[in-house]
Every structure is written in structure tokens, then in C-alpha cells.
PDB file of C-alpha atoms in Angstrom:
ATOM      1  CA  UNK A   1     194.766  86.413 105.562  1.00 51.00           C
ATOM      2  CA  UNK A   2     198.049  86.132 107.459  1.00 58.00           C
ATOM      3  CA  UNK A   3     197.184  82.548 108.446  1.00 66.00           C
ATOM      4  CA  UNK A   4     196.385  81.722 104.843  1.00 61.00           C
ATOM      5  CA  UNK A   5     199.682  83.208 103.666  1.00 56.00           C
ATOM      6  CA  UNK A   6     201.575  81.253 106.332  1.00 62.00           C
ATOM      7  CA  UNK A   7     199.941  77.991 105.229  1.00 65.00           C
ATOM      8  CA  UNK A   8     200.691  78.572 101.550  1.00 60.00           C
ATOM      9  CA  UNK A   9     204.442  78.018 101.310  1.00 57.00           C
ATOM     10  CA  UNK A  10     204.467  78.957  97.611  1.00 58.00           C
ATOM     11  CA  UNK A  11     203.129  82.435  98.285  1.00 53.00           C
ATOM     12  CA  UNK A  12     205.463  85.217  97.231  1.00 60.00           C
ATOM     13  CA  UNK A  13     203.297  87.837  98.882  1.00 56.00           C
ATOM     14  CA  UNK A  14     204.456  90.001 101.745  1.00 57.00           C
ATOM     15  CA  UNK A  15     201.671  91.452 103.859  1.00 55.00           C
ATOM     16  CA  UNK A  16     201.958  94.870 105.441  1.00 61.00           C
ATOM     17  CA  UNK A  17     199.439  96.945 107.319  1.00 66.00           C
ATOM     18  CA  UNK A  18     198.139 100.253 106.067  1.00 71.00           C
ATOM     19  CA  UNK A  19     201.103 102.561 105.495  1.00 69.00           C
ATOM     20  CA  UNK A  20     199.059 105.666 106.225  1.00 70.00           C
ATOM     21  CA  UNK A  21     198.103 104.348 109.648  1.00 74.00           C
ATOM     22  CA  UNK A  22     201.702 103.427 110.438  1.00 76.00           C
ATOM     23  CA  UNK A  23     202.885 106.872 109.438  1.00 76.00           C
ATOM     24  CA  UNK A  24     200.096 108.455 111.473  1.00 75.00           C
ATOM     25  CA  UNK A  25     201.335 106.569 114.535  1.00 76.00           C
ATOM     26  CA  UNK A  26     204.891 107.613 113.785  1.00 77.00           C
ATOM     27  CA  UNK A  27     203.722 111.225 113.657  1.00 77.00           C
ATOM     28  CA  UNK A  28     202.579 110.868 117.278  1.00 76.00           C
ATOM     29  CA  UNK A  29     206.222 110.266 118.293  1.00 78.00           C
ATOM     30  CA  UNK A  30     207.493 113.486 116.726  1.00 79.00           C
ATOM     31  CA  UNK A  31     204.515 115.493 117.934  1.00 79.00           C
ATOM     32  CA  UNK A  32     205.163 118.463 120.190  1.00 82.00           C
ATOM     33  CA  UNK A  33     201.670 118.793 121.635  1.00 83.00           C
ATOM     34  CA  UNK A  34     202.188 122.241 123.209  1.00 89.00           C
ATOM     35  CA  UNK A  35     203.302 123.660 119.867  1.00 90.00           C
ATOM     36  CA  UNK A  36     200.511 121.866 118.040  1.00 88.00           C
ATOM     37  CA  UNK A  37     197.884 123.437 120.295  1.00 92.00           C
ATOM     38  CA  UNK A  38     199.397 126.924 120.151  1.00 95.00           C
ATOM     39  CA  UNK A  39     199.736 127.005 116.369  1.00 95.00           C
ATOM     40  CA  UNK A  40     196.221 125.589 115.978  1.00 93.00           C
ATOM     41  CA  UNK A  41     194.825 128.361 118.187  1.00 95.00           C
ATOM     42  CA  UNK A  42     196.650 131.054 116.214  1.00 97.00           C
ATOM     43  CA  UNK A  43     195.583 129.689 112.828  1.00 96.00           C
ATOM     44  CA  UNK A  44     191.990 129.137 113.947  1.00 95.00           C
ATOM     45  CA  UNK A  45     191.852 132.652 115.388  1.00 97.00           C
ATOM     46  CA  UNK A  46     192.933 134.222 112.093  1.00 96.00           C
ATOM     47  CA  UNK A  47     190.606 132.004 110.095  1.00 92.00           C
ATOM     48  CA  UNK A  48     187.505 132.247 112.314  1.00 93.00           C
ATOM     49  CA  UNK A  49     187.435 135.868 113.506  1.00 95.00           C
ATOM     50  CA  UNK A  50     186.086 138.362 111.021  1.00 95.00           C
ATOM     51  CA  UNK A  51     188.373 141.373 111.509  1.00 96.00           C
ATOM     52  CA  UNK A  52     191.670 139.489 111.988  1.00 96.00           C
ATOM     53  CA  UNK A  53     190.824 137.351 108.943  1.00 94.00           C
ATOM     54  CA  UNK A  54     190.093 140.487 106.896  1.00 95.00           C
ATOM     55  CA  UNK A  55     193.309 142.191 108.011  1.00 96.00           C
ATOM     56  CA  UNK A  56     195.290 139.074 107.217  1.00 95.00           C
ATOM     57  CA  UNK A  57     193.654 138.761 103.804  1.00 94.00           C
ATOM     58  CA  UNK A  58     194.293 142.447 103.080  1.00 94.00           C
ATOM     59  CA  UNK A  59     197.973 141.883 103.856  1.00 92.00           C
ATOM     60  CA  UNK A  60     197.951 139.571 100.835  1.00 82.00           C
ATOM     61  CA  UNK A  61     199.439 136.349 102.135  1.00 74.00           C
ATOM     62  CA  UNK A  62     198.199 132.858 101.379  1.00 86.00           C
ATOM     63  CA  UNK A  63     195.338 131.166 103.164  1.00 89.00           C
ATOM     64  CA  UNK A  64     196.211 129.468 106.436  1.00 93.00           C
ATOM     65  CA  UNK A  65     195.622 125.722 106.661  1.00 91.00           C
ATOM     66  CA  UNK A  66     193.502 124.508 109.569  1.00 89.00           C
ATOM     67  CA  UNK A  67     194.621 121.108 110.863  1.00 83.00           C
ATOM     68  CA  UNK A  68     192.047 118.325 110.782  1.00 82.00           C
ATOM     69  CA  UNK A  69     191.334 115.769 113.498  1.00 72.00           C
ATOM     70  CA  UNK A  70     193.289 113.097 111.597  1.00 66.00           C
ATOM     71  CA  UNK A  71     196.592 114.890 111.064  1.00 56.00           C
ATOM     72  CA  UNK A  72     197.660 112.978 107.964  1.00 66.00           C
ATOM     73  CA  UNK A  73     199.184 115.947 106.221  1.00 81.00           C
ATOM     74  CA  UNK A  74     197.113 118.764 107.531  1.00 86.00           C
ATOM     75  CA  UNK A  75     199.297 119.154 110.614  1.00 86.00           C
ATOM     76  CA  UNK A  76     202.439 119.582 108.503  1.00 89.00           C
ATOM     77  CA  UNK A  77     200.513 121.817 106.081  1.00 91.00           C
ATOM     78  CA  UNK A  78     199.264 123.919 109.010  1.00 92.00           C
ATOM     79  CA  UNK A  79     202.781 124.346 110.403  1.00 93.00           C
ATOM     80  CA  UNK A  80     204.162 125.163 106.961  1.00 94.00           C
ATOM     81  CA  UNK A  81     201.472 127.757 106.248  1.00 94.00           C
ATOM     82  CA  UNK A  82     201.990 129.330 109.687  1.00 96.00           C
ATOM     83  CA  UNK A  83     205.759 129.555 109.255  1.00 96.00           C
ATOM     84  CA  UNK A  84     205.505 130.811 105.666  1.00 95.00           C
ATOM     85  CA  UNK A  85     203.106 133.562 106.734  1.00 95.00           C
ATOM     86  CA  UNK A  86     204.448 134.279 110.217  1.00 96.00           C
ATOM     87  CA  UNK A  87     205.810 137.721 109.334  1.00 95.00           C
ATOM     88  CA  UNK A  88     202.427 138.780 107.960  1.00 96.00           C
ATOM     89  CA  UNK A  89     200.615 137.452 111.029  1.00 97.00           C
ATOM     90  CA  UNK A  90     203.096 139.311 113.241  1.00 96.00           C
ATOM     91  CA  UNK A  91     202.575 142.521 111.262  1.00 96.00           C
ATOM     92  CA  UNK A  92     198.784 142.222 111.562  1.00 96.00           C
ATOM     93  CA  UNK A  93     199.168 141.727 115.321  1.00 96.00           C
ATOM     94  CA  UNK A  94     201.397 144.814 115.566  1.00 96.00           C
ATOM     95  CA  UNK A  95     199.248 146.991 113.316  1.00 96.00           C
ATOM     96  CA  UNK A  96     196.004 146.081 115.121  1.00 96.00           C
ATOM     97  CA  UNK A  97     197.346 145.580 118.631  1.00 93.00           C
ATOM     98  CA  UNK A  98     194.242 146.990 120.326  1.00 94.00           C
ATOM     99  CA  UNK A  99     191.840 144.747 118.377  1.00 95.00           C
ATOM    100  CA  UNK A 100     193.718 141.439 118.409  1.00 95.00           C
ATOM    101  CA  UNK A 101     193.261 139.038 121.320  1.00 96.00           C
ATOM    102  CA  UNK A 102     196.255 139.685 123.583  1.00 95.00           C
ATOM    103  CA  UNK A 103     196.833 135.961 124.202  1.00 96.00           C
ATOM    104  CA  UNK A 104     197.049 135.313 120.471  1.00 97.00           C
ATOM    105  CA  UNK A 105     199.306 138.303 119.938  1.00 96.00           C
ATOM    106  CA  UNK A 106     201.690 137.097 122.664  1.00 97.00           C
ATOM    107  CA  UNK A 107     201.845 133.642 121.075  1.00 96.00           C
ATOM    108  CA  UNK A 108     202.633 135.112 117.665  1.00 97.00           C
ATOM    109  CA  UNK A 109     205.356 137.335 119.134  1.00 96.00           C
ATOM    110  CA  UNK A 110     206.898 134.492 121.155  1.00 96.00           C
ATOM    111  CA  UNK A 111     209.900 133.505 119.050  1.00 96.00           C
ATOM    112  CA  UNK A 112     210.313 130.233 120.975  1.00 95.00           C
ATOM    113  CA  UNK A 113     206.918 129.069 119.660  1.00 95.00           C
ATOM    114  CA  UNK A 114     208.084 129.841 116.137  1.00 96.00           C
ATOM    115  CA  UNK A 115     211.382 127.992 116.645  1.00 96.00           C
ATOM    116  CA  UNK A 116     209.617 125.003 118.215  1.00 94.00           C
ATOM    117  CA  UNK A 117     207.170 124.888 115.311  1.00 95.00           C
ATOM    118  CA  UNK A 118     210.134 124.832 112.903  1.00 95.00           C
ATOM    119  CA  UNK A 119     211.576 121.866 114.824  1.00 93.00           C
ATOM    120  CA  UNK A 120     208.197 120.148 114.854  1.00 92.00           C
ATOM    121  CA  UNK A 121     207.844 120.643 111.088  1.00 93.00           C
ATOM    122  CA  UNK A 122     211.299 119.133 110.520  1.00 91.00           C
ATOM    123  CA  UNK A 123     210.056 115.949 112.160  1.00 88.00           C
ATOM    124  CA  UNK A 124     206.683 115.997 110.400  1.00 87.00           C
ATOM    125  CA  UNK A 125     207.899 116.816 106.875  1.00 87.00           C
ATOM    126  CA  UNK A 126     209.421 113.384 106.071  1.00 86.00           C
ATOM    127  CA  UNK A 127     206.227 111.702 107.283  1.00 83.00           C
ATOM    128  CA  UNK A 128     204.096 114.002 105.126  1.00 83.00           C
ATOM    129  CA  UNK A 129     206.308 113.277 102.112  1.00 81.00           C
ATOM    130  CA  UNK A 130     206.039 109.531 102.756  1.00 79.00           C
ATOM    131  CA  UNK A 131     202.257 109.858 102.838  1.00 76.00           C
ATOM    132  CA  UNK A 132     202.303 111.733  99.536  1.00 73.00           C
ATOM    133  CA  UNK A 133     204.518 109.055  97.995  1.00 71.00           C
ATOM    134  CA  UNK A 134     202.233 106.277  99.213  1.00 64.00           C
ATOM    135  CA  UNK A 135     199.281 108.134  97.671  1.00 65.00           C
ATOM    136  CA  UNK A 136     201.175 108.436  94.397  1.00 64.00           C
ATOM    137  CA  UNK A 137     201.995 104.723  94.382  1.00 69.00           C
ATOM    138  CA  UNK A 138     198.333 103.887  94.950  1.00 69.00           C
ATOM    139  CA  UNK A 139     197.296 106.161  92.068  1.00 66.00           C
ATOM    140  CA  UNK A 140     199.853 104.534  89.754  1.00 69.00           C
ATOM    141  CA  UNK A 141     198.651 101.060  90.751  1.00 73.00           C
ATOM    142  CA  UNK A 142     195.047 102.007  89.994  1.00 74.00           C
ATOM    143  CA  UNK A 143     196.083 103.571  86.694  1.00 71.00           C
ATOM    144  CA  UNK A 144     198.043 100.456  85.747  1.00 74.00           C
ATOM    145  CA  UNK A 145     195.077  98.247  86.612  1.00 75.00           C
ATOM    146  CA  UNK A 146     192.709 100.469  84.592  1.00 76.00           C
ATOM    147  CA  UNK A 147     195.042 100.425  81.579  1.00 75.00           C
ATOM    148  CA  UNK A 148     195.275  96.625  81.675  1.00 78.00           C
ATOM    149  CA  UNK A 149     191.493  96.321  81.859  1.00 74.00           C
ATOM    150  CA  UNK A 150     190.946  98.444  78.754  1.00 66.00           C
TER     151      UNK A 150
END
């Protein structure tokens, strides 16, 4: 297609790659892999272990978001849900100290992990917003096309 556009001098079309893929690559540059792994372990622990999940749910906070393999917004959503619910997770760890995995409890109590996740989210948030905007533009384009067709 690029060759065809180059040959057609009258073409007023600019060709770009997939915005979502570009943003996904950009997300790799702001990634703090140690933080990503630690937060994923904490969230997965509270989502996948029966008693910690029940204690967390009883505390009344919102559901934690598990990041997916393709991080397109789930990584930012995971960080946001962790940070929004950190005090509840910390309270559950304190209240059930003997029954919570000690490695997980130490990670939750480590304030540097929390601060690093806040920094990581600051870098990820604009990318997540850009992805949402690109989705919205695509929806509006489809809607416009559908309205013209009818």
C-alpha cells in the first residue's frame, strides 16, 4: 500500500501503522518490570486464594484488576486498582498476618513498592488515555459510516 501511495502523487492520504501497537511499544519504555511483577503477584494472590479473596471482599473494596498478557490498558488498570485499594490490602494483611503468605505481606507493606507503582502508573496513564481516545475515534468513525449507509 505504501508503494501505491508513493506512486500516486495525487493521493492526499497519510498512512500510519496501528496506533494501539505503537502505544503498546511505548509502554515498554516506561515499564518498571520489577514493580510490574510484584504488583501482579499481589493482585493475583488476592484474586486466586480463597481466604485472602474472601477477607478482601469482606473489607468492601472494589475488585482488583488482573493484568492480561497484552498490557493494553490492563496494566494501568491493575496498578490503579492496587493503589486505590492498597490500604484495604494492607489492613487485610495486618488483620490476618498468620494466614497471609509472608512474602506477599512484605511486598504489600513495602512502601517503596507502592511509591514505585505510583511512578509507573504516572508513565502508563497517558498511554492508557491515548488508547481509550483511539478506541473512541474508531467507534465514531464506524458510527459515522453506519449513519451514512442508512
